[in-house]
Amino acid sequence: MSDCLFCQIVAKEIPAEIVYETGRTLAFRDRNPQAPTHVLVIPKQHHRDAAELAGADDGLADDVLKTAHAVAVQEGVAEDGYRVVFNTGPGAGQTVFHVHAHVLGGRGLTWPPG
């Protein structure tokens, strides 16, 4: 989708600090981090939200989660713990409508989230 910010990042039309990439996923630092580690993990293929991703291609949601874990390991937060968040829909705070997982870590993460 030409007007999708994250599709433009996948196409390398917009710069991002990419930290991890596979054939089907891309991970880059959030521009407004909410924790010392705050990385967004996206499928390279456009899907609007987590609900659409769940019904998509065989194994793509799994690939996103595997990439999220790989990022946590690479960033050094896997051992102490990290959070993976999918905001799905405007009421949940989704502002970019290309599904993305937030990988958060490096500080205490309280519950319930804000």
XYZ file of C-alpha atoms in Angstrom, residues 6-92:
87
model
C 5.182 0.862 7.441
C 4.936 -0.373 3.839
C 7.112 2.593 2.899
C 9.637 1.536 5.572
C 9.617 -2.022 4.168
C 10.248 -0.564 0.687
C 13.116 1.538 2.153
C 11.356 4.720 0.978
C 11.330 6.085 4.542
C 14.312 5.611 6.860
C 14.057 3.594 10.043
C 16.586 2.156 12.465
C 16.224 -1.477 11.461
C 17.453 -3.898 14.114
C 16.358 -7.264 12.699
C 15.060 -8.593 9.397
C 13.921 -11.914 7.988
C 12.433 -12.805 4.635
C 8.923 -12.048 5.954
C 9.396 -9.664 8.887
C 11.099 -6.401 9.755
C 11.936 -4.953 13.180
C 12.844 -1.329 13.820
C 13.088 1.075 16.754
C 9.966 3.002 17.733
C 10.399 6.742 17.164
C 8.589 7.480 20.431
C 9.974 4.831 22.793
C 8.040 3.964 25.940
C 10.839 1.815 27.411
C 14.620 1.547 27.010
C 13.928 -1.217 24.487
C 10.964 -0.407 22.250
C 11.067 -2.113 18.879
C 8.239 -2.578 16.386
C 7.984 -5.906 14.555
C 5.932 -6.015 11.367
C 5.199 -8.493 8.616
C 6.532 -7.179 5.324
C 3.193 -8.046 3.759
C 0.481 -5.509 4.604
C -2.209 -6.605 7.043
C -4.347 -3.995 8.775
C -4.307 -5.384 12.314
C -3.749 -8.475 14.462
C -7.209 -9.829 13.637
C -6.438 -9.724 9.915
C -2.986 -11.208 10.510
C -4.525 -14.116 12.434
C -6.543 -15.104 9.372
C -3.710 -14.539 6.923
C -1.009 -16.642 5.409
C 0.058 -19.896 7.018
C 2.621 -19.167 9.713
C 2.975 -15.401 9.269
C 1.704 -14.555 12.775
C 4.130 -17.164 14.108
C 6.972 -15.498 12.193
C 6.112 -12.128 13.755
C 6.230 -13.651 17.256
C 9.479 -15.494 16.531
C 10.998 -12.227 15.334
C 9.754 -10.460 18.478
C 11.523 -13.035 20.625
C 14.707 -12.835 18.521
C 14.688 -9.052 18.993
C 14.287 -9.460 22.769
C 17.264 -11.823 22.851
C 19.359 -9.523 20.643
C 18.454 -6.473 22.758
C 19.357 -8.290 25.989
C 15.896 -8.166 27.590
C 14.760 -11.769 27.119
C 16.197 -13.085 30.374
C 14.693 -10.421 32.667
C 11.425 -10.286 30.753
C 9.775 -8.287 28.013
C 6.304 -7.476 26.794
C 4.832 -7.996 23.320
C 1.785 -5.819 22.584
C -0.530 -5.700 19.568
C -2.907 -2.723 19.611
C -5.849 -3.723 17.422
C -8.176 -0.929 16.329
C -8.467 2.735 17.255
C -10.069 1.999 20.635
C -6.951 0.058 21.631
